[in-house]
mmCIF file of C-alpha atoms and ligand atoms in Angstrom:
data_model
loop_
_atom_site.group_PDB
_atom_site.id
_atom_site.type_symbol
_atom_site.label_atom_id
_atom_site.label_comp_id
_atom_site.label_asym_id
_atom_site.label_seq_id
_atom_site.Cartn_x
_atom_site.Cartn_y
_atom_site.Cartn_z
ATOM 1 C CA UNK A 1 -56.662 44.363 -69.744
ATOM 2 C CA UNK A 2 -56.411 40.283 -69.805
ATOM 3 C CA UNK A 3 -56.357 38.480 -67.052
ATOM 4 C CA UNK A 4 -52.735 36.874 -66.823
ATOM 5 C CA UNK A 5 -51.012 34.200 -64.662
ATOM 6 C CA UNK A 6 -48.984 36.480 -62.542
ATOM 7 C CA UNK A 7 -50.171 39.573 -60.349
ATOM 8 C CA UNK A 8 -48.526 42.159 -58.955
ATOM 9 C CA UNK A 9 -49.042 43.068 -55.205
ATOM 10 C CA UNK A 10 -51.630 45.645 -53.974
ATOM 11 C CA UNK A 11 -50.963 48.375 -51.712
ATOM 12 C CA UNK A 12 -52.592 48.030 -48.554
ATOM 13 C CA UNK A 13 -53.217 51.085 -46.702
ATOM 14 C CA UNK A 14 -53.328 51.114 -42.639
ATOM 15 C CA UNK A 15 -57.137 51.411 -42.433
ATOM 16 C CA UNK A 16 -57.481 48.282 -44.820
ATOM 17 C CA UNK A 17 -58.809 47.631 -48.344
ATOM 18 C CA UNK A 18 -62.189 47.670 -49.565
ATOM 19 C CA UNK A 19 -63.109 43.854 -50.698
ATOM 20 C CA UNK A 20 -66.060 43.050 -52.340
ATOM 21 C CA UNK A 21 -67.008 39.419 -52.396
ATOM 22 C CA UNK A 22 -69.726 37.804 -54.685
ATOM 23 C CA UNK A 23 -71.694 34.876 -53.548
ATOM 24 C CA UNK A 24 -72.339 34.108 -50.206
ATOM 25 C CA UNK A 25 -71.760 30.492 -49.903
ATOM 26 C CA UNK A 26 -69.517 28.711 -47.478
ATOM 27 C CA UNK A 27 -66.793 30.145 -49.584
ATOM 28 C CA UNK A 28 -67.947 33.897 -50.075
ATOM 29 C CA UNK A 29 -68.727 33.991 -45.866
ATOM 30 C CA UNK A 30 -65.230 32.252 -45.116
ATOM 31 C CA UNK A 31 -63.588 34.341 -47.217
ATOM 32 C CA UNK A 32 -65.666 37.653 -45.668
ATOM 33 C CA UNK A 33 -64.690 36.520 -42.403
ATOM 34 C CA UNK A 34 -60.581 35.647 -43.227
ATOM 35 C CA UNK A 35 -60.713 39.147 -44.607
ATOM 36 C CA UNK A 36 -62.301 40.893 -42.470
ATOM 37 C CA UNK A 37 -60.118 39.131 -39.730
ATOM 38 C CA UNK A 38 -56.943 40.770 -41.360
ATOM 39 C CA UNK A 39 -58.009 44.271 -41.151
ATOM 40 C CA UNK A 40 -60.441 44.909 -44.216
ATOM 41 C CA UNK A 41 -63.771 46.594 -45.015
ATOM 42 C CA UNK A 42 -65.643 43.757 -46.598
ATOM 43 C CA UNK A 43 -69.235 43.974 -48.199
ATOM 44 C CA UNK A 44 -70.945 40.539 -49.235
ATOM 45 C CA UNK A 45 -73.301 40.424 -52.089
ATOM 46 C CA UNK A 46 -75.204 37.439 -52.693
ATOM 47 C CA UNK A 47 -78.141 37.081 -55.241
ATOM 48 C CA UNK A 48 -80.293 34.833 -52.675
ATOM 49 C CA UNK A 49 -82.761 36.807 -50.899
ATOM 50 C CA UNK A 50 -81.981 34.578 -47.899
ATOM 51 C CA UNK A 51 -79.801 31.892 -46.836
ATOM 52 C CA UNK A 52 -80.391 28.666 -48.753
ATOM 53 C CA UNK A 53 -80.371 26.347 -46.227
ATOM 54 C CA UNK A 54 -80.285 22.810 -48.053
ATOM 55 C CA UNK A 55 -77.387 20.054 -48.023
ATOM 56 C CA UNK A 56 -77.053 17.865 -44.961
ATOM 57 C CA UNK A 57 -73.560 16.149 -43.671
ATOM 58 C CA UNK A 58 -70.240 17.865 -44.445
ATOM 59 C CA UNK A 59 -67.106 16.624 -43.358
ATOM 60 C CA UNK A 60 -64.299 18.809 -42.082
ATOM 61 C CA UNK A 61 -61.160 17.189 -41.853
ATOM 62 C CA UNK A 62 -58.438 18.697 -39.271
ATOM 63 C CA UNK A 63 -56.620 21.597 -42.133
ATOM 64 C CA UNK A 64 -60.379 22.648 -42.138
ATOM 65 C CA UNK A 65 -61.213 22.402 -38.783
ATOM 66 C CA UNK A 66 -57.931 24.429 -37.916
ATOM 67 C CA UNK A 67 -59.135 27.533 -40.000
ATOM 68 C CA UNK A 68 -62.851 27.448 -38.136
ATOM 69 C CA UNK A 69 -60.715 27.306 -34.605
ATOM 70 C CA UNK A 70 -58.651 30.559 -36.084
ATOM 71 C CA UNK A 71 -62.187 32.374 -37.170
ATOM 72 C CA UNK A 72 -63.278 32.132 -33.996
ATOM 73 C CA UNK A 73 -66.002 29.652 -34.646
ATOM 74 C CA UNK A 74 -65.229 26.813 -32.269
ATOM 75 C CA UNK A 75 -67.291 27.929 -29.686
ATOM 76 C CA UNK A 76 -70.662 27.962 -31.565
ATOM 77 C CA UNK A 77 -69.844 25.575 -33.810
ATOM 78 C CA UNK A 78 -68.712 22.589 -30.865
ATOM 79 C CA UNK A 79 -72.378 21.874 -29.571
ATOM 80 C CA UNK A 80 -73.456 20.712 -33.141
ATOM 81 C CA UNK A 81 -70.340 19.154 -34.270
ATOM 82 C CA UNK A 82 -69.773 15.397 -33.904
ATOM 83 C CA UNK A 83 -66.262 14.358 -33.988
ATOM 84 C CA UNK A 84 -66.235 10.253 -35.235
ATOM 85 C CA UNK A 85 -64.458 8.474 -32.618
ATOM 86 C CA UNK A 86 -63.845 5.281 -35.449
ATOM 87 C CA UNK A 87 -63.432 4.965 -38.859
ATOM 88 C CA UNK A 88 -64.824 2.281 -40.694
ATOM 89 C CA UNK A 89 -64.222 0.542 -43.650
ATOM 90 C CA UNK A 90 -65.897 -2.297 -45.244
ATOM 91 C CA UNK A 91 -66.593 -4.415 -48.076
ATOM 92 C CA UNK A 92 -69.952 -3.876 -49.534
ATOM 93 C CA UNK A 93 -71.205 -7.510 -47.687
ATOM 94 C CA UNK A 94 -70.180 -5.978 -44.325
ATOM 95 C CA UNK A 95 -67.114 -7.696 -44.264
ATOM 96 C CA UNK A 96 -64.472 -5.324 -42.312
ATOM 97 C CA UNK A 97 -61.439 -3.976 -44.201
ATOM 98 C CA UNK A 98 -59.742 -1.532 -41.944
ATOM 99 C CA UNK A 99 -60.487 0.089 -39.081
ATOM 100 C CA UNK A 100 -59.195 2.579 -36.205
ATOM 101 C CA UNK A 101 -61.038 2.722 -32.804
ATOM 102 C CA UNK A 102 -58.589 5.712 -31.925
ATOM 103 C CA UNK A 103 -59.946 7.822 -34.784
ATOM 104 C CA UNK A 104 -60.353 10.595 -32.889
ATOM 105 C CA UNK A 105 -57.393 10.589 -30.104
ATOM 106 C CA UNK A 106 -54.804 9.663 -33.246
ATOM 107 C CA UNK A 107 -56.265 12.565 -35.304
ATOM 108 C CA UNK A 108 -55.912 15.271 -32.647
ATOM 109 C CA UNK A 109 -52.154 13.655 -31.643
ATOM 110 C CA UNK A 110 -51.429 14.234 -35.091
ATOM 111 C CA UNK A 111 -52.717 17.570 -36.508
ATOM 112 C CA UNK A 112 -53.907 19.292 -32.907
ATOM 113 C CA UNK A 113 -57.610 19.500 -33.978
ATOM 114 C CA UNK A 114 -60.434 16.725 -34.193
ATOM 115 C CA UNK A 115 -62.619 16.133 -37.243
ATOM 116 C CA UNK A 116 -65.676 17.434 -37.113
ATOM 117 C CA UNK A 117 -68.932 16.254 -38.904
ATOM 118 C CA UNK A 118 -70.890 19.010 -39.164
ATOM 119 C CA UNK A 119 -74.691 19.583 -40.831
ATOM 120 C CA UNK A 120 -74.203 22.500 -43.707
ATOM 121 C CA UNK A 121 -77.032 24.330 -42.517
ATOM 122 C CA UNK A 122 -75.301 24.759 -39.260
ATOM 123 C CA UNK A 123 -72.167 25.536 -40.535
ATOM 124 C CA UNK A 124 -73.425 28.133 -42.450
ATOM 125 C CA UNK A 125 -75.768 29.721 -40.553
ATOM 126 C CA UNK A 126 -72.097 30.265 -37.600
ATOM 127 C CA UNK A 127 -69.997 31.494 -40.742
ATOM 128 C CA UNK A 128 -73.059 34.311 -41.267
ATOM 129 C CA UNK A 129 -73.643 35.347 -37.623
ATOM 130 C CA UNK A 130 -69.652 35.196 -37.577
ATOM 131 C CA UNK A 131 -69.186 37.488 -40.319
ATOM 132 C CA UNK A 132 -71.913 40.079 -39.175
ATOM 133 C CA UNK A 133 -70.143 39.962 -35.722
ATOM 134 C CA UNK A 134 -66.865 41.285 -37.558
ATOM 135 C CA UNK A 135 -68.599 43.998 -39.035
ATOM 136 C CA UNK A 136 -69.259 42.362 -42.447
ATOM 137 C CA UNK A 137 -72.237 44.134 -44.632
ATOM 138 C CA UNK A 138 -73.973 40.917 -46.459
ATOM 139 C CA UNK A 139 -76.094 42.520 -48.847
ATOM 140 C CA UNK A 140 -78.944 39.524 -49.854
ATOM 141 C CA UNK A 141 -80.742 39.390 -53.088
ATOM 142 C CA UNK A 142 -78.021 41.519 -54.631
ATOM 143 C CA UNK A 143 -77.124 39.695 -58.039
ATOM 144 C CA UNK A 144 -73.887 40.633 -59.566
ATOM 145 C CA UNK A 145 -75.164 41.133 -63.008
ATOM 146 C CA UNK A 146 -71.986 42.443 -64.834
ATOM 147 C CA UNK A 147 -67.631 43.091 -63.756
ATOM 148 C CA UNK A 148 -65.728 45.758 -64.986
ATOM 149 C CA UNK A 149 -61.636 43.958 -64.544
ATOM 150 C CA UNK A 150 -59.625 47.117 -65.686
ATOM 151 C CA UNK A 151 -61.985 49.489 -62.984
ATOM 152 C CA UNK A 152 -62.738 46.828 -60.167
ATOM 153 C CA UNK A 153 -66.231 47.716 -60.424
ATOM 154 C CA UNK A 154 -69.324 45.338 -60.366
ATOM 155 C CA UNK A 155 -72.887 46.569 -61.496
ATOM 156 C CA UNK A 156 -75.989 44.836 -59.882
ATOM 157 C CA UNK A 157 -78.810 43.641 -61.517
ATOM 158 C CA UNK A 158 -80.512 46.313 -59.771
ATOM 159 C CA UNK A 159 -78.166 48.770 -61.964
ATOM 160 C CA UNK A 160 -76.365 50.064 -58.863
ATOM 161 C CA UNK A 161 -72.505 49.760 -59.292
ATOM 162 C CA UNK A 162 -69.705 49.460 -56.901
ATOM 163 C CA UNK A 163 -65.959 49.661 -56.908
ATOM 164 C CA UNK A 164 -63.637 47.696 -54.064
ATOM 165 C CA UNK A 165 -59.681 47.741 -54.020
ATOM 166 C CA UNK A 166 -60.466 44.378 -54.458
ATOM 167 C CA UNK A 167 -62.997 41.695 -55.782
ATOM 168 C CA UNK A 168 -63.382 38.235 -54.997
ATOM 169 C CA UNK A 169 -65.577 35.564 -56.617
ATOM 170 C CA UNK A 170 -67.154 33.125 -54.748
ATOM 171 C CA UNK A 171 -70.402 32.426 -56.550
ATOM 172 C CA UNK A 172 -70.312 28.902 -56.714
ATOM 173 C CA UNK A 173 -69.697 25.937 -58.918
ATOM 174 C CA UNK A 174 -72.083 27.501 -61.736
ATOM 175 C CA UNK A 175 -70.001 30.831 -61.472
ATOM 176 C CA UNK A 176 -71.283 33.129 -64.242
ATOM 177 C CA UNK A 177 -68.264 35.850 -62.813
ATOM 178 C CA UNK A 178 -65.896 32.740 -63.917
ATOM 179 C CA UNK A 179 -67.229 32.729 -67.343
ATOM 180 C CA UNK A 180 -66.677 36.425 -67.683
ATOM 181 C CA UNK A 181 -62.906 36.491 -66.271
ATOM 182 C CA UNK A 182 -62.075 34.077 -68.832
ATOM 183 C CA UNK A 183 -64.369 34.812 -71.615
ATOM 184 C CA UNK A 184 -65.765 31.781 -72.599
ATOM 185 C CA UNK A 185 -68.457 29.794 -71.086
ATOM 186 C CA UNK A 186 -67.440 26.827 -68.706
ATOM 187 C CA UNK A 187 -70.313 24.875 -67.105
ATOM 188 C CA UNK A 188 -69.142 22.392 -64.423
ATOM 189 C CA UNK A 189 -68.626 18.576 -66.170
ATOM 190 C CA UNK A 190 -70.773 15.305 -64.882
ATOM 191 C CA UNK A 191 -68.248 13.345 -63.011
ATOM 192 C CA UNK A 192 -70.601 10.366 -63.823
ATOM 193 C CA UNK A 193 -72.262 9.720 -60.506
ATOM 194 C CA UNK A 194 -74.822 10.723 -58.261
ATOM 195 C CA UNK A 195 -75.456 10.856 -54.675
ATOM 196 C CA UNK A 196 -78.860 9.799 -52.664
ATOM 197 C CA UNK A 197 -78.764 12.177 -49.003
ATOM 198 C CA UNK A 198 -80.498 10.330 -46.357
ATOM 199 C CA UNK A 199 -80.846 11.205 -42.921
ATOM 200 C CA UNK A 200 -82.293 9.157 -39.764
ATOM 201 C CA UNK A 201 -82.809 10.267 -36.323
ATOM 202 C CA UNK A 202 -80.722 8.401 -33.996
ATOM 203 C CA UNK A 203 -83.516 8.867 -31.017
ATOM 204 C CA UNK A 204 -86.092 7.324 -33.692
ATOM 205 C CA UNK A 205 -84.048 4.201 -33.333
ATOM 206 C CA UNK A 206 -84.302 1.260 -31.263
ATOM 207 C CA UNK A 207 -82.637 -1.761 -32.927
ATOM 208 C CA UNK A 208 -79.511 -2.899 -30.654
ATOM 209 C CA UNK A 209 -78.137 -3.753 -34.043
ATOM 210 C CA UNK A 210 -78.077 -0.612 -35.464
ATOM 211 C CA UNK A 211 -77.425 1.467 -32.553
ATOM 212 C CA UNK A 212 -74.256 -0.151 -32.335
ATOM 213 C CA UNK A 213 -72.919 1.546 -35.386
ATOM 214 C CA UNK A 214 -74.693 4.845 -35.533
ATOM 215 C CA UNK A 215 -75.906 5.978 -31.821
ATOM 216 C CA UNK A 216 -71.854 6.352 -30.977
ATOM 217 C CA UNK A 217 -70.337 9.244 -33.582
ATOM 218 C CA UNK A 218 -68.634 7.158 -36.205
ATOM 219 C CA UNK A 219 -67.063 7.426 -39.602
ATOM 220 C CA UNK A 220 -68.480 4.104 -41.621
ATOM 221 C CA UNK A 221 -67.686 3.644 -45.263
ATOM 222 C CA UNK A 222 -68.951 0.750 -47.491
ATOM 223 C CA UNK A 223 -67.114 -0.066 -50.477
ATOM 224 C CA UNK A 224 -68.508 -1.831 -53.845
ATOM 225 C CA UNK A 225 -68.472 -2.420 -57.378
ATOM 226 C CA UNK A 226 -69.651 0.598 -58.991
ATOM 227 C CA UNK A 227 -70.896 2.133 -55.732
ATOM 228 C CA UNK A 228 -70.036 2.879 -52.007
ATOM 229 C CA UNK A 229 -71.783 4.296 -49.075
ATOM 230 C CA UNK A 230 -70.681 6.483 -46.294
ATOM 231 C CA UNK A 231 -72.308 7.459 -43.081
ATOM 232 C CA UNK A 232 -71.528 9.828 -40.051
ATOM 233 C CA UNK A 233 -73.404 11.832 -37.394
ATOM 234 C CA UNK A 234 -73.851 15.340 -37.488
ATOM 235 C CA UNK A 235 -75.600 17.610 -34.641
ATOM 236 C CA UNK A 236 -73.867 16.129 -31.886
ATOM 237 C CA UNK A 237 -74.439 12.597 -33.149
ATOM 238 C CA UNK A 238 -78.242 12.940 -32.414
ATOM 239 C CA UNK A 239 -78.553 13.131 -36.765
ATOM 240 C CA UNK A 240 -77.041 9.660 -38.846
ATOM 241 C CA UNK A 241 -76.028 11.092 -42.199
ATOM 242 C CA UNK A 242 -75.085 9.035 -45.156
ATOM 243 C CA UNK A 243 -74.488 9.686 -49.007
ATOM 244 C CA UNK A 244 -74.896 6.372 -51.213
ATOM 245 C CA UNK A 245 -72.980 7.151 -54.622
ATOM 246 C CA UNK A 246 -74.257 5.372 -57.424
ATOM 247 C CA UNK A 247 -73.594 5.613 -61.351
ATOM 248 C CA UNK A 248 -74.995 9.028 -62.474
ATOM 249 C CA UNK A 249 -78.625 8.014 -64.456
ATOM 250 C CA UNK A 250 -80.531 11.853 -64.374
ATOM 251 C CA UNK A 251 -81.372 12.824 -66.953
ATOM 252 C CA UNK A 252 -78.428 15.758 -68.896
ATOM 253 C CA UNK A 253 -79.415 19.214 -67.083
ATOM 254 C CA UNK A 254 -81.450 17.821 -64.185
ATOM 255 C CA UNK A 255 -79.044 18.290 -60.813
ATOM 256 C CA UNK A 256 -81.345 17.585 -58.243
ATOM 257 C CA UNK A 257 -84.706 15.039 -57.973
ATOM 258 C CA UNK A 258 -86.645 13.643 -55.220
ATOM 259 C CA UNK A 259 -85.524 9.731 -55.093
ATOM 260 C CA UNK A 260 -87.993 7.008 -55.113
ATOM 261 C CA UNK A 261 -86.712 5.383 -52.335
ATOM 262 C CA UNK A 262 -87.235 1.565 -53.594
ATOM 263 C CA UNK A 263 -84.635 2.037 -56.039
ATOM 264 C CA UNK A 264 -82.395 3.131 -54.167
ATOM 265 C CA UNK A 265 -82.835 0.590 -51.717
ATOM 266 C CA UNK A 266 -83.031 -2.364 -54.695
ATOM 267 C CA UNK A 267 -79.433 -0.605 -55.761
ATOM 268 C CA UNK A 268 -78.006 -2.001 -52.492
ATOM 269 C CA UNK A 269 -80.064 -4.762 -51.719
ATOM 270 C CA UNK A 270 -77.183 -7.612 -51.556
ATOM 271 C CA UNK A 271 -75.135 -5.141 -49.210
ATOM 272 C CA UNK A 272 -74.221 -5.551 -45.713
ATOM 273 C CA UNK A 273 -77.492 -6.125 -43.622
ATOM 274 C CA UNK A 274 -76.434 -3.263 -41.551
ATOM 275 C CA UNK A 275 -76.948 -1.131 -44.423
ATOM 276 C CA UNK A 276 -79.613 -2.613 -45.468
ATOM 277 C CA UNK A 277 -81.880 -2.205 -42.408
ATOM 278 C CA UNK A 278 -80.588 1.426 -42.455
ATOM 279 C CA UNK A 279 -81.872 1.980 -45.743
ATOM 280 C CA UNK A 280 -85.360 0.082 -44.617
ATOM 281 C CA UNK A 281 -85.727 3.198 -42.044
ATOM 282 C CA UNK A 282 -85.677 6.284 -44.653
ATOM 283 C CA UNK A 283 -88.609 8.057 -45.620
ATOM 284 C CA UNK A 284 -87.225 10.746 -47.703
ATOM 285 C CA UNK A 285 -84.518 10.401 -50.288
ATOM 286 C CA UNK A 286 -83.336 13.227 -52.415
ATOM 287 C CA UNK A 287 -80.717 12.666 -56.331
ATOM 288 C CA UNK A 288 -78.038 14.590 -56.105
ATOM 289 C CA UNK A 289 -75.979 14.521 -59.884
ATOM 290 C CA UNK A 290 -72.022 15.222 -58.520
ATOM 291 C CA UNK A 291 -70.608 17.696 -60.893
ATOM 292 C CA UNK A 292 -67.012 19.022 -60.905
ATOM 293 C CA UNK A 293 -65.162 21.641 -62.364
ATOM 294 C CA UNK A 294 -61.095 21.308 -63.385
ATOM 295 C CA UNK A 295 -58.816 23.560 -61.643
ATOM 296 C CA UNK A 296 -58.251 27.055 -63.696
ATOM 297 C CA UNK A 297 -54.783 28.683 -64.692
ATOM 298 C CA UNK A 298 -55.406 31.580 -63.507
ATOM 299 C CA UNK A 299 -57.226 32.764 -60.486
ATOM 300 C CA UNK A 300 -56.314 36.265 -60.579
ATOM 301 C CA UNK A 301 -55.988 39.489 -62.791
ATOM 302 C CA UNK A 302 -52.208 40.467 -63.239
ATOM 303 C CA UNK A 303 -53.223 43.630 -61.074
ATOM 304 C CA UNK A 304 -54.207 41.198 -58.545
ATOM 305 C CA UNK A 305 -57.218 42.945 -57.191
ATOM 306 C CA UNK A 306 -59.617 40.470 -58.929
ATOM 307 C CA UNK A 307 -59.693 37.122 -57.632
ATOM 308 C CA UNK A 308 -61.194 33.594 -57.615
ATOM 309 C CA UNK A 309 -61.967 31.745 -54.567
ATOM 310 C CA UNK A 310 -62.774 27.895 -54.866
ATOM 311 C CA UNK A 311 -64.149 25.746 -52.709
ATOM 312 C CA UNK A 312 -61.657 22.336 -53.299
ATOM 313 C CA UNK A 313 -62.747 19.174 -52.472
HETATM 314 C C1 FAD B 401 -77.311 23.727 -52.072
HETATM 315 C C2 FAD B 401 -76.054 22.949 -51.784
HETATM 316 C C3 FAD B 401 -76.066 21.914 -50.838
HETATM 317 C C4 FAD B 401 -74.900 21.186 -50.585
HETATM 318 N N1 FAD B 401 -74.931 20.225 -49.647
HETATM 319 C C5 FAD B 401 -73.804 19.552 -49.356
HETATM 320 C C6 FAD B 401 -73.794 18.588 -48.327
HETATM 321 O O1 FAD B 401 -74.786 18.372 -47.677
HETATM 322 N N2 FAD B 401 -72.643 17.889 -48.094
HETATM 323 C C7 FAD B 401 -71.499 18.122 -48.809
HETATM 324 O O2 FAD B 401 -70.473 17.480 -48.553
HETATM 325 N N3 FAD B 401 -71.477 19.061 -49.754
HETATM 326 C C8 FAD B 401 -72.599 19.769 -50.047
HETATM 327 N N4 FAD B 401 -72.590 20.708 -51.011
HETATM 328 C C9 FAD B 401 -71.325 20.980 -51.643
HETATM 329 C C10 FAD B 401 -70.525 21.977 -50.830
HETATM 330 O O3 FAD B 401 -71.346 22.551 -49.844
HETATM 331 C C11 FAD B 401 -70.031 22.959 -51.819
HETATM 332 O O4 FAD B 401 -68.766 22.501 -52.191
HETATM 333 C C12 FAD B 401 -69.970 24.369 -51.250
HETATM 334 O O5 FAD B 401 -71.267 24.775 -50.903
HETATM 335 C C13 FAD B 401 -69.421 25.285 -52.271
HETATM 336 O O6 FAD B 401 -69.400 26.565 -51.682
HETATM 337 P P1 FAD B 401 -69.330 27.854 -52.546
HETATM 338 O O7 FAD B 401 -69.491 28.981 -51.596
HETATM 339 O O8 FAD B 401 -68.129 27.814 -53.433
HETATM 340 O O9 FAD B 401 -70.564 27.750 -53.533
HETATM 341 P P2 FAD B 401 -72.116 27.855 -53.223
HETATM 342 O O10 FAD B 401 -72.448 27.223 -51.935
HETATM 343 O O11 FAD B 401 -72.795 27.399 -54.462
HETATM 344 O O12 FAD B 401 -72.334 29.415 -53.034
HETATM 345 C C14 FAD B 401 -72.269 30.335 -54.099
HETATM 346 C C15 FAD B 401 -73.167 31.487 -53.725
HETATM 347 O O13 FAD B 401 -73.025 32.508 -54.691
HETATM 348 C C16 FAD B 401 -74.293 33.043 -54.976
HETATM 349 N N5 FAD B 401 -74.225 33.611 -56.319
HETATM 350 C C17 FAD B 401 -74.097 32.952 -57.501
HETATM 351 N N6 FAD B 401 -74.020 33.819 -58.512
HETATM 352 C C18 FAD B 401 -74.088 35.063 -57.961
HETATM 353 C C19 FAD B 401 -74.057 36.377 -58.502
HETATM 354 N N7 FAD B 401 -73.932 36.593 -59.813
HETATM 355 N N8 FAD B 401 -74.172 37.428 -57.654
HETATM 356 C C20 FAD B 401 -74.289 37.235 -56.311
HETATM 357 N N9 FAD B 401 -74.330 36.006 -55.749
HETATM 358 C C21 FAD B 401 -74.218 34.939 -56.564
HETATM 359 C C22 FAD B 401 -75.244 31.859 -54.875
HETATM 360 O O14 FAD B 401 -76.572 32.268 -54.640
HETATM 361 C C23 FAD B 401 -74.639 31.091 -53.712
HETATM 362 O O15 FAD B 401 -75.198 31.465 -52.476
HETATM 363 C C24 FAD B 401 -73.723 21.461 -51.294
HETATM 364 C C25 FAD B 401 -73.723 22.490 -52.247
HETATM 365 C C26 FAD B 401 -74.866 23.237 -52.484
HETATM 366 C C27 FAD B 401 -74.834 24.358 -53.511
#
C-alpha cells in the first residue's frame, strides 16, 4: 500500500484505540497526552534512555498556551512560566522601533490566555509527568528500528514488534520514520543561520542599567543587518534568555559546538550598549546551526491509521 493524500476515517470503538507514538519529544508527549485526553490507550516509545534535557528559552504564544491550559498543565507549568509584560523592538544601535507596555493585558484581552516564556527543560519535564498521570506507558530507550504501513506494526531495535490501531510519528526533525513513509531520504535543509543560547541569572546582576530591561519579564528584540537578537525571561523571570542569530559559518554536518564567546561578542560589538554589556556577562555560549524541513504532502496513509505529527514553527 502507498501512502496517498487522502485517508479514510477509522473506526473508533467505545473503549478507545490503541495509538502508538514514536519519539518522545515535545511533540510525541503532547500528542500522548491530546490522545490520551480523548479516550485512547497510548504507549510512547522513545529511543533515549532518558529525557534529554538540553535547549533553554521557548516561547509559547497564546494558540499554544491555550492547548497547555486544555491539557491540564497550567497549574504546574504557572510557577516557572514568565509572561513578558512589554515587547520590545529595536534597531541594532538601541534605537527604539516599536513598542507595547500593555504586552501582556492586550494579549490576554485579545486571545484569553497570556504568553508564556517558558525554559524547555521545564516544559518537558510537565508534558512527561502529565502524560504518566493520564495513564500513558513511555517506554525509554525503545528505538523504532523498522514500520510495517499495510499491518500498523513497528519492530524495535530490540526485535520486539508491536501493532496499534494507530501510529503516530513524532521523532523529530531528523525523522528516519519520515524517510520510510515516503521512501526516499530527506534530511532537514540549512536555513543559513545559526543561533548562540546564552543565559544570565537575573539575581547575578546588579547594574541599574541592565536590570531595567531584564529583572522585569520582557520580550526585547534587536534588529540588524544580517543578524538580530532576542531576549526574554524564563523560570519566573529569575533566568534572562536570549538567542543571537548570526549567518550560519559551522562547518556542513556539525549542528551543535561550544561558542568561543569573543566572537560572538566581536559579532555584535557596534550594537546597542545594552546588549553589549549583556553579552560582557556570559560565560558559556553554545552554536546552534537552525535547520528546517519544508512542509510534506502527505501526512497520513490513505487508511489513516499512520500519521505524521510536526512540530511547526
Ligand atoms: C535538543 C533540542 C533542544 C532545543 N532547544 C530549543 C530551545 O531552547 N528553544 C527553542 O525555541 N527551540 C528549541 N528546540 C527546538 C524545539 O524544541 C523543537 O522544535 C522541538 O523540540 C521539536 O519537537 P519534536 O518532538 O518534534 O522533536 P524532538 O524534540 O527532536 O523529539 C523527537 C524525539 O524522537 C526520538 N526519536 C527519534 N527517532 C526515534 C526512533 N526511531 N524511535 C524512537 N524514538 C525516536 C528522539 O530521541 C527525540 O526524543 C530544541 C530542539 C532540540 C532537539
Amino acid at each position: 500500500m502507498s501512502p496517498s493524500a487522502t485517508t479514510t476515517a477509522v473506526f473508533v470503538p467505545s473503549d478507545g484505540l490503541n495509538v502508538l507514538v514514536i519519539g518522545g519529544g515535545l511533540c510525541g508527549l503532547g500528542t500522548a497526552i491530546s490522545t490520551s485526553l480523548a479516550g485512547h490507550s497510548v504507549t510512547v516509545f522513545e529511543a533515549a534512555p532518558e529525557l534529554h534535557e538540553i535547549g533553554a528559552g521557548l516561547q509559547i504564544t497564546p494558540n499554544a498556551n491555550r492547548l497547555l491550559k486544555r491539557w491540564g498543565l497550567w497549574e504546574s507549568l504557572a510557577p516557572v512560566a514568565a509572561a513578558p509584560q512589554q515587547l520590545s523592538i529595536r534597531r541594532f544601535d538601541g534605537r527604539l522601533l516599536a513598542q507595547r507596555l500593555d504586552y501582556d493585558e492586550e494579549t490576554k484581552r485579545k486571545y484569553g490566555v497570556p504568553t508564556w516564556c517558558l525554559h524547555r527543560v521545564d516544559l518537558q519535564q510537565a508534558l512527561l509527568r502529565r502524560a504518566t498521570e493520564l495513564g500513558v506507558e513511555i517506554r525509554f530507550g525503545q528505538r523504532v528500528h523498522d514500520i510495517d504501513f499495510e499491518r500498523n506494526q513497528i519492530t524495535l531495535q530490540s526485535g520486539e514488534t508491536a501493532v496499534g490501531d494507530v501510529v503516530i510519528a513524532a521523532d523529530g526533525l531528523w525523522s528516519a520514520v519520515r524517510n520510510k513513509f515516503l521512501g526516499i531520504e530527506t534530511p532537514p535543509k540549512p536555513t543559513g543561520d545559526l543561533a548562540y543560547r546564552v543565559t544570565i541569572n537575573v539575581d547575578e546582576v546588579d547594574d541599574p542599567e541592565l536590570l531595567e530591561v531584564i529583572q522585569k519579564p520582557g520580550n526585547n528584540i534587536w534588529i540588524g543587518p544580517s543578524r538580530h537578537a532576542v531576549g526574554y525571561n524564563v523560570r519566573n523571570g529569575k533566568l534572562f534568555n536570549m538567542v543571537l542569530l548570526v549567518p550560519d559559518d559551522l562547518p556542513e554536518g556539525v549542528r551543535k559546538q561550544p561558542g568561543n564567546i569573543a566572537e560572538m561578542r566581536k559579532l555584535f560589538e557596534d550594537w546597542d550598549p545594552i546588549l553589549t554589556k549583556l553579552l560582557a556577562r556570559v560565560e558559556k555560549v553554545e552554536k546552534w546551526k537552525l535547520m528546517h524541513h519544508p512542509p510534506l504532502e502527505r501526512l497520513a496513509t490513505d487508511t489513516g491509521r499512520f500519521l505524521i505529527a510536526y512540530v511547526c514553527l
